[in-house]
Amino acid sequence: MSLPRALKSILSLDDFEQAARRRLPRPIFGYIAGAAENNLSRDDNRAAFAELGFVPRVLRQVSARDQGVELFGTRYAMPFGIAPMGISALSAYRGDIVLASAARQAGIAAIMSATSLIRLEEVAQAAPGTWFQAYLPGDVERIDALVDRVAAAGYRQLVLTVDIPVSANRENNVRTGFSTPLKPSLRLAWDGMIRPRWTAGVFLRTLARHGMPHFENSFATRGAPIMSASVLRDFSARDHLNWEHVARIRARWQGQLIIKGIMHPADAALAREHGADGIIVSNHGGRQLDGTVSPLRVLPEVARAAAGMVVMMDSGIRRGTDVLKALALGAHFVFVGRPFNYAAAVGGQAGVAHAIRLLREEVDRDMAMLGILSPADMKPSLLAARAAPASIPRENG
């Protein structure tokens, strides 16, 4: 298959970041790339992977290798998926549909973000099988109404994100000119003028065909326009959410319930006690509490405490080797965020498909060179610490 010109020089997920920097206005790129405060958590997400090396096996006859995995009764073609990312329809035209459709075509999982600008019903229709992520307040009426709306749209996986009781201090976003709500300014206008492909292909095209973007899925009813001062009301009162609300959601939601943002083993155990089907070990890509360690560092202990639940992980994954390191330490599946957002910005659905293909090919090569046939074969014995390590559990036997 011939690649579009813009993608021919893209050889890895990291390459998408620099290409997106050239394509996107500075505030939009800053929103995606930014993290909290001093970026300690974002940087540790990458550092933790670098501290682990491989101890491969050889002469293992790996010609029949298959990287497919099963989650919640569904077979996925690869052990990675697309993480939820807010306002991705500002990165690429109809970005939520672009991401979900590329994932469906490739046979992988994708999670739609609650802070999205396209109605969840439209995404479900375009890409059945997409998962939905919710940020919920401690307001039972709003919780019940949104859960019912998500179920009515046909979603089967509800991902409850629990690590954002209050808004983070993302001063890095502010420095690049991004704010919530977006505020018209000479600087914002200039940023749009010097990125004409984005201005015409994403912003003006969206306005012409769909009107001013709104936050569509924070609640059961339509949220505020992205440039409205009332946007902030859509993100309030999350500090009331607690485990009693999880129990209520579990009783109401008939599909799979996944808790995202688990970092402590005790919370993994509580998620299991409250009926969760799975957890995502995550520090929100370093965008919440700065100084929170990389999920990779706590993954083995959290996986042990999960005791039978499906364990997934995100934050910092950029290579096939990262995917396999996470699998070795207890994850059944991983999610990748920013690189797929950049890919959508650079090349639309073709860009996301190319990013998936690059990561799939890396995982395939890495499995062969490690001497394994399936993701389930990825064990701690194939890892060794290179520096102050993420914890490597011992195998029985």
Short mmCIF file of C-alpha atoms in Angstrom, two decimals:
data_model
loop_
_atom_site.label_atom_id
_atom_site.label_comp_id
_atom_site.label_asym_id
_atom_site.label_seq_id
_atom_site.Cartn_x
_atom_site.Cartn_y
_atom_site.Cartn_z
CA MET A 1 0.00 0.00 0.00
CA SER A 2 1.39 3.40 -0.99
CA LEU A 3 1.80 5.85 1.88
CA PRO A 4 0.70 9.48 1.61
CA ARG A 5 3.65 11.78 1.09
CA ALA A 6 3.43 13.24 4.60
CA LEU A 7 3.91 9.77 6.12
CA LYS A 8 6.81 8.43 4.06
CA SER A 9 9.46 9.85 6.39
CA ILE A 10 7.68 8.59 9.54
CA LEU A 11 9.60 5.55 10.76
CA SER A 12 8.59 5.41 14.44
CA LEU A 13 5.99 6.79 16.82
CA ASP A 14 8.43 9.46 17.98
CA ASP A 15 8.64 10.82 14.44
CA PHE A 16 4.96 11.74 14.57
CA GLU A 17 5.59 14.20 17.40
CA GLN A 18 7.96 16.41 15.41
CA ALA A 19 5.71 16.24 12.37
CA ALA A 20 2.69 17.25 14.47
CA ARG A 21 4.63 20.15 15.99
CA ARG A 22 5.03 21.54 12.47
CA ARG A 23 1.37 20.91 11.59
CA LEU A 24 -0.53 22.06 14.69
CA PRO A 25 -0.94 25.56 16.14
CA ARG A 26 1.25 26.03 19.19
CA PRO A 27 -1.63 25.99 21.76
CA ILE A 28 -3.10 22.74 20.40
CA PHE A 29 0.27 21.01 20.25
CA GLY A 30 1.03 22.32 23.73
CA TYR A 31 -2.20 20.84 25.08
CA ILE A 32 -1.32 17.40 23.75
CA ALA A 33 2.36 17.43 24.68
CA GLY A 34 2.00 19.20 28.01
CA ALA A 35 1.99 17.59 31.41
CA ALA A 36 1.71 18.88 34.98
CA GLU A 37 4.06 21.30 36.71
CA ASN A 38 7.72 20.19 36.30
CA ASN A 39 6.96 17.20 34.03
CA LEU A 40 8.48 14.81 36.58
CA SER A 41 5.86 12.13 36.03
CA ARG A 42 5.85 12.47 32.26
CA ASP A 43 9.63 12.09 32.17
CA ASP A 44 9.61 9.15 34.60
CA ASN A 45 7.16 7.35 32.35
CA ARG A 46 9.92 7.06 29.76
CA ALA A 47 12.80 6.63 32.22
CA ALA A 48 11.24 3.53 33.80
CA PHE A 49 11.27 1.67 30.48
CA ALA A 50 14.92 2.58 29.85
CA GLU A 51 15.92 1.03 33.18
CA LEU A 52 14.93 -2.44 32.01
CA GLY A 53 16.76 -4.55 29.45
CA PHE A 54 16.02 -7.87 27.80
CA VAL A 55 17.47 -11.34 28.29
CA PRO A 56 16.31 -13.06 25.07
CA ARG A 57 16.06 -16.76 24.33
CA VAL A 58 17.31 -18.19 21.03
CA LEU A 59 16.60 -21.11 18.68
CA ARG A 60 12.96 -21.18 19.79
CA GLN A 61 11.20 -21.74 16.42
CA VAL A 62 9.15 -18.54 16.44
CA SER A 63 7.73 -18.69 12.90
CA ALA A 64 4.20 -19.28 14.24
CA ARG A 65 4.17 -16.21 16.54
CA ASP A 66 0.86 -14.36 16.98
CA GLN A 67 0.49 -11.16 18.98
CA GLY A 68 -3.28 -11.37 19.30
CA VAL A 69 -4.89 -11.24 22.75
CA GLU A 70 -8.36 -11.77 24.18
CA LEU A 71 -10.01 -9.22 26.47
CA PHE A 72 -13.54 -9.53 27.84
CA GLY A 73 -14.43 -12.18 25.29
CA THR A 74 -13.17 -10.19 22.28
CA ARG A 75 -10.11 -11.12 20.26
CA TYR A 76 -7.85 -8.16 19.45
CA ALA A 77 -5.17 -8.41 16.78
CA MET A 78 -2.47 -6.74 18.90
CA PRO A 79 -1.74 -6.27 22.62
CA PHE A 80 -2.08 -2.49 22.43
CA GLY A 81 -4.86 0.01 21.84
CA ILE A 82 -5.60 3.72 21.62
CA ALA A 83 -5.96 5.58 24.93
CA PRO A 84 -8.67 8.19 25.49
CA MET A 85 -7.55 11.72 24.55
CA GLY A 86 -9.64 14.83 25.06
CA ILE A 87 -10.56 17.33 22.33
CA SER A 88 -8.88 15.22 19.65
CA ALA A 89 -11.28 16.77 17.13
CA LEU A 90 -9.11 19.90 17.41
CA SER A 91 -6.04 17.88 16.38
CA ALA A 92 -7.63 16.32 13.31
CA TYR A 93 -10.93 16.81 11.53
CA ARG A 94 -13.46 14.52 13.29
CA GLY A 95 -10.56 13.23 15.33
CA ASP A 96 -12.54 10.91 17.62
CA ILE A 97 -14.03 9.12 14.62
CA VAL A 98 -10.63 9.00 12.90
CA LEU A 99 -9.00 7.31 15.91
CA ALA A 100 -11.83 4.88 16.57
CA SER A 101 -12.24 3.93 12.90
CA ALA A 102 -8.53 3.27 12.44
CA ALA A 103 -8.54 1.09 15.55
CA ARG A 104 -11.56 -0.89 14.38
CA GLN A 105 -10.03 -1.43 10.94
CA ALA A 106 -6.81 -2.71 12.52
CA GLY A 107 -8.64 -4.94 15.00
CA ILE A 108 -7.47 -3.18 18.17
CA ALA A 109 -9.26 -1.49 21.06
CA ALA A 110 -9.81 2.27 21.26
CA ILE A 111 -11.24 4.29 24.13
CA MET A 112 -13.23 7.44 23.39
CA SER A 113 -12.64 10.32 25.80
CA ALA A 114 -15.46 11.96 27.76
CA THR A 115 -13.86 15.34 27.02
CA SER A 116 -14.61 14.90 23.33
CA LEU A 117 -16.23 17.20 20.80
CA ILE A 118 -18.20 14.59 18.83
CA ARG A 119 -21.29 12.87 20.21
CA LEU A 120 -20.55 9.40 21.56
CA GLU A 121 -23.46 8.03 19.53
CA GLU A 122 -21.77 9.12 16.27
CA VAL A 123 -18.53 7.41 17.22
CA ALA A 124 -20.34 4.21 18.19
CA GLN A 125 -22.09 4.17 14.84
CA ALA A 126 -18.88 4.80 12.89
CA ALA A 127 -16.78 2.34 14.89
CA PRO A 128 -18.79 -0.25 16.83
CA GLY A 129 -16.76 -1.87 19.59
CA THR A 130 -15.15 1.36 20.77
CA TRP A 131 -14.87 1.73 24.55
CA PHE A 132 -16.09 4.85 26.39
CA GLN A 133 -14.23 6.70 29.12
CA ALA A 134 -16.18 8.75 31.68
CA TYR A 135 -15.19 11.48 34.09
CA LEU A 136 -18.00 11.50 36.63
CA PRO A 137 -18.99 13.92 39.39
CA GLY A 138 -20.29 12.72 42.73
CA ASP A 139 -23.84 13.47 41.57
CA VAL A 140 -25.94 10.33 41.34
CA GLU A 141 -28.52 11.80 38.96
CA ARG A 142 -25.86 12.83 36.45
CA ILE A 143 -24.03 9.54 36.91
CA ASP A 144 -27.15 7.47 36.26
CA ALA A 145 -28.15 9.52 33.21
CA LEU A 146 -24.73 9.30 31.55
CA VAL A 147 -24.36 5.57 32.26
CA ASP A 148 -27.77 4.97 30.68
CA ARG A 149 -26.84 7.09 27.65
CA VAL A 150 -23.60 5.18 27.10
CA ALA A 151 -25.42 1.85 27.35
CA ALA A 152 -28.15 2.98 24.95
CA ALA A 153 -25.49 3.90 22.38
CA GLY A 154 -24.24 0.30 22.40
CA TYR A 155 -20.97 0.60 24.30
CA ARG A 156 -19.97 -2.49 26.25
CA GLN A 157 -16.85 -1.22 28.04
CA LEU A 158 -17.18 1.71 30.43
CA VAL A 159 -13.85 3.13 31.60
CA LEU A 160 -14.24 5.18 34.78
CA THR A 161 -11.25 7.51 35.19
CA VAL A 162 -10.67 8.18 38.88
CA ASP A 163 -7.41 10.15 39.19
CA ILE A 164 -8.79 13.61 38.47
CA PRO A 165 -10.77 14.76 41.56
CA VAL A 166 -9.65 18.34 40.82
CA SER A 167 -8.11 19.99 37.77
CA ALA A 168 -4.34 19.58 37.53
CA ASN A 169 -1.84 22.43 37.44
CA ARG A 170 -1.01 22.29 33.74
CA GLU A 171 0.87 25.55 33.60
CA ASN A 172 2.85 24.22 30.62
CA ASN A 173 -0.34 24.34 28.57
CA VAL A 174 -0.95 27.95 29.58
CA ARG A 175 2.57 28.92 28.53
CA THR A 176 1.87 27.69 25.02
CA GLY A 177 -1.37 29.68 24.84
CA PHE A 178 -3.89 26.94 25.59
CA SER A 179 -6.68 27.54 28.07
CA THR A 180 -10.06 26.07 28.97
CA PRO A 181 -12.17 27.69 27.66
CA LEU A 182 -10.23 28.67 24.55
CA LYS A 183 -10.01 32.46 24.48
CA PRO A 184 -9.83 34.41 21.21
CA SER A 185 -6.69 36.51 21.09
CA LEU A 186 -4.22 38.00 18.63
CA ARG A 187 -1.78 35.26 19.59
CA LEU A 188 -4.32 32.51 18.89
CA ALA A 189 -5.20 34.14 15.56
CA TRP A 190 -1.52 34.35 14.60
CA ASP A 191 -0.96 30.70 15.53
CA GLY A 192 -3.80 29.79 13.20
CA MET A 193 -2.52 31.98 10.38
CA ILE A 194 0.91 30.37 10.32
CA ARG A 195 -0.65 26.88 10.28
CA PRO A 196 -3.01 27.28 7.30
CA ARG A 197 -3.46 23.55 6.66
CA TRP A 198 -4.80 23.09 10.18
CA THR A 199 -6.90 26.26 10.06
CA ALA A 200 -8.57 25.32 6.78
CA GLY A 201 -8.61 21.55 7.13
CA VAL A 202 -9.65 21.23 10.76
CA PHE A 203 -10.97 24.41 12.36
CA LEU A 204 -12.80 26.13 9.50
CA ARG A 205 -13.99 22.81 8.06
CA THR A 206 -15.46 21.88 11.45
CA LEU A 207 -17.17 25.26 11.81
CA ALA A 208 -18.63 25.07 8.31
CA ARG A 209 -19.98 21.52 8.62
CA HIS A 210 -20.75 21.13 12.32
CA GLY A 211 -20.72 24.57 13.94
CA MET A 212 -18.79 25.61 17.02
CA PRO A 213 -17.46 22.50 18.83
CA HIS A 214 -19.13 21.65 22.14
CA PHE A 215 -18.13 19.23 24.88
CA GLU A 216 -20.66 16.59 23.93
CA ASN A 217 -20.19 13.73 26.38
CA SER A 218 -19.39 14.97 29.87
CA PHE A 219 -22.99 14.31 30.89
CA ALA A 220 -26.18 12.93 29.37
CA THR A 221 -26.95 16.37 27.95
CA ARG A 222 -24.85 18.52 25.63
CA GLY A 223 -22.10 20.51 27.30
CA ALA A 224 -20.81 24.01 26.69
CA PRO A 225 -19.07 25.32 23.56
CA ILE A 226 -15.31 25.09 23.75
CA MET A 227 -15.01 28.90 23.83
CA SER A 228 -17.67 29.42 26.52
CA ALA A 229 -16.79 30.48 30.05
CA SER A 230 -19.33 27.92 31.30
CA VAL A 231 -17.01 25.10 30.13
CA LEU A 232 -15.46 25.00 33.59
CA ARG A 233 -18.78 23.94 35.12
CA ASP A 234 -18.58 20.70 33.13
CA PHE A 235 -15.41 19.71 34.98
CA SER A 236 -16.39 20.51 38.56
CA ALA A 237 -17.48 18.51 41.62
CA ARG A 238 -15.41 15.41 40.87
CA ASP A 239 -13.88 15.51 44.33
CA HIS A 240 -17.11 14.00 45.69
CA LEU A 241 -16.65 10.74 43.77
CA ASN A 242 -15.91 7.70 45.96
CA TRP A 243 -16.17 3.92 46.08
CA GLU A 244 -19.89 4.08 46.92
CA HIS A 245 -20.45 5.65 43.53
CA VAL A 246 -18.46 2.83 41.92
CA ALA A 247 -20.78 0.33 43.57
CA ARG A 248 -23.78 2.23 42.22
CA ILE A 249 -22.33 2.29 38.71
CA ARG A 250 -21.55 -1.43 38.93
CA ALA A 251 -25.16 -2.18 39.85
CA ARG A 252 -26.48 -0.11 36.94
CA TRP A 253 -23.94 -0.91 34.20
CA GLN A 254 -24.39 -4.30 32.55
CA GLY A 255 -21.21 -4.28 30.48
CA GLN A 256 -17.58 -4.43 31.52
CA LEU A 257 -16.54 -1.84 34.11
CA ILE A 258 -12.90 -0.74 34.02
CA ILE A 259 -11.28 1.59 36.55
CA LYS A 260 -8.55 3.80 35.08
CA GLY A 261 -5.98 5.63 37.17
CA ILE A 262 -5.12 2.87 39.64
CA MET A 263 -1.57 3.19 41.02
CA HIS A 264 -1.75 1.62 44.48
CA PRO A 265 -2.21 -2.11 45.13
CA ALA A 266 -4.82 -1.38 47.79
CA ASP A 267 -6.95 0.44 45.23
CA ALA A 268 -6.64 -2.47 42.83
CA ALA A 269 -8.02 -4.73 45.56
CA LEU A 270 -10.87 -2.27 46.22
CA ALA A 271 -11.69 -2.16 42.52
CA ARG A 272 -11.99 -5.95 42.52
CA GLU A 273 -14.15 -5.89 45.68
CA HIS A 274 -16.49 -3.37 44.05
CA GLY A 275 -17.04 -5.54 40.98
CA ALA A 276 -14.69 -4.02 38.42
CA ASP A 277 -13.84 -6.29 35.51
CA GLY A 278 -10.52 -4.62 34.83
CA ILE A 279 -8.19 -1.80 35.76
CA ILE A 280 -5.84 0.50 33.87
CA VAL A 281 -2.66 1.29 35.77
CA SER A 282 -2.02 4.90 34.79
CA ASN A 283 -0.69 8.25 35.97
CA HIS A 284 -2.64 10.05 33.24
CA GLY A 285 0.42 10.45 31.06
CA GLY A 286 1.98 12.67 33.72
CA ARG A 287 -0.88 15.16 33.39
CA GLN A 288 -2.24 14.97 36.94
CA LEU A 289 -0.21 14.74 40.17
CA ASP A 290 3.35 15.62 39.20
CA GLY A 291 5.80 13.33 40.95
CA THR A 292 3.58 10.26 40.67
CA VAL A 293 5.86 7.41 39.64
CA SER A 294 5.63 5.65 36.30
CA PRO A 295 2.91 2.99 36.20
CA LEU A 296 5.59 0.52 35.12
CA ARG A 297 7.24 0.81 38.55
CA VAL A 298 4.12 -0.26 40.45
CA LEU A 299 2.67 -2.60 37.84
CA PRO A 300 3.88 -5.92 39.37
CA GLU A 301 2.43 -5.19 42.81
CA VAL A 302 -0.79 -3.78 41.41
CA ALA A 303 -1.19 -6.81 39.11
CA ARG A 304 -0.80 -9.17 42.07
CA ALA A 305 -3.45 -7.26 44.02
CA ALA A 306 -5.79 -7.33 41.02
CA ALA A 307 -6.09 -11.09 41.55
CA GLY A 308 -7.87 -12.21 38.41
CA MET A 309 -9.05 -8.92 36.96
CA VAL A 310 -7.86 -7.81 33.54
CA VAL A 311 -4.85 -5.54 34.10
CA MET A 312 -4.00 -2.88 31.54
CA MET A 313 -1.50 -0.03 31.55
CA ASP A 314 -0.80 3.26 29.81
CA SER A 315 1.62 6.22 30.06
CA GLY A 316 4.95 6.49 28.26
CA ILE A 317 4.70 3.63 25.75
CA ARG A 318 6.44 4.51 22.49
CA ARG A 319 8.01 1.28 21.21
CA GLY A 320 7.18 -2.36 20.74
CA THR A 321 9.82 -3.09 23.36
CA ASP A 322 7.82 -0.93 25.82
CA VAL A 323 4.69 -2.94 25.10
CA LEU A 324 6.50 -6.21 25.85
CA LYS A 325 8.14 -4.91 29.03
CA ALA A 326 4.71 -3.98 30.37
CA LEU A 327 3.36 -7.42 29.48
CA ALA A 328 6.27 -9.06 31.28
CA LEU A 329 5.50 -7.13 34.47
CA GLY A 330 1.84 -8.11 34.65
CA ALA A 331 -0.20 -6.21 32.07
CA HIS A 332 -2.51 -8.10 29.74
CA PHE A 333 -2.82 -5.13 27.38
CA VAL A 334 -1.51 -1.56 27.05
CA PHE A 335 -2.84 1.71 25.70
CA VAL A 336 -0.91 4.40 23.83
CA GLY A 337 -2.03 8.02 23.79
CA ARG A 338 -0.13 11.02 22.46
CA PRO A 339 1.55 9.31 19.45
CA PHE A 340 -1.80 8.31 17.96
CA ASN A 341 -3.10 11.86 18.47
CA TYR A 342 -0.05 13.21 16.65
CA ALA A 343 -0.58 10.64 13.91
CA ALA A 344 -4.17 11.79 13.40
CA ALA A 345 -2.97 15.40 13.19
CA VAL A 346 -0.33 14.56 10.60
CA GLY A 347 -2.20 12.13 8.38
CA GLY A 348 -5.80 11.66 9.51
CA GLN A 349 -7.02 8.06 9.55
CA ALA A 350 -4.17 7.01 7.26
CA GLY A 351 -1.73 8.48 9.77
CA VAL A 352 -3.24 6.52 12.65
CA ALA A 353 -3.23 3.34 10.55
CA HIS A 354 0.45 3.92 9.80
CA ALA A 355 1.22 4.41 13.49
CA ILE A 356 -0.59 1.18 14.37
CA ARG A 357 1.30 -0.66 11.63
CA LEU A 358 4.68 0.63 12.83
CA LEU A 359 4.00 -0.48 16.41
CA ARG A 360 2.60 -3.83 15.27
CA GLU A 361 5.71 -4.52 13.21
CA GLU A 362 7.95 -3.60 16.14
CA VAL A 363 6.09 -5.95 18.48
CA ASP A 364 6.32 -8.73 15.91
CA ARG A 365 10.09 -8.31 15.42
CA ASP A 366 10.70 -8.00 19.13
CA MET A 367 8.73 -11.16 19.90
CA ALA A 368 10.78 -13.08 17.35
CA MET A 369 14.07 -11.84 18.75
CA LEU A 370 12.99 -12.54 22.33
CA GLY A 371 12.06 -16.09 21.38
CA ILE A 372 8.34 -15.96 22.20
CA LEU A 373 5.24 -17.00 20.28
CA SER A 374 2.54 -14.96 22.02
CA PRO A 375 2.14 -12.05 24.45
CA ALA A 376 1.38 -14.58 27.19
CA ASP A 377 4.95 -15.91 26.81
CA MET A 378 6.41 -12.58 27.90
CA LYS A 379 7.71 -13.36 31.42
CA PRO A 380 9.81 -11.50 34.00
CA SER A 381 12.71 -13.88 33.35
CA LEU A 382 13.17 -12.15 29.97
CA LEU A 383 13.97 -8.86 31.73
CA ALA A 384 16.94 -7.58 33.71
CA ALA A 385 17.45 -4.31 35.54
CA ARG A 386 19.87 -1.89 33.89
CA ALA A 387 19.73 0.78 36.64
CA ALA A 388 17.56 1.57 39.66
CA PRO A 389 14.82 -0.73 38.45
CA ALA A 390 11.14 -0.94 38.13
CA SER A 391 10.39 -3.95 40.32
CA ILE A 392 10.77 -7.31 38.57
CA PRO A 393 8.83 -10.10 40.29
CA ARG A 394 10.24 -13.60 40.57
CA GLU A 395 8.50 -16.41 38.73
CA ASN A 396 7.35 -19.52 40.53
CA GLY A 397 9.36 -22.56 39.55
#
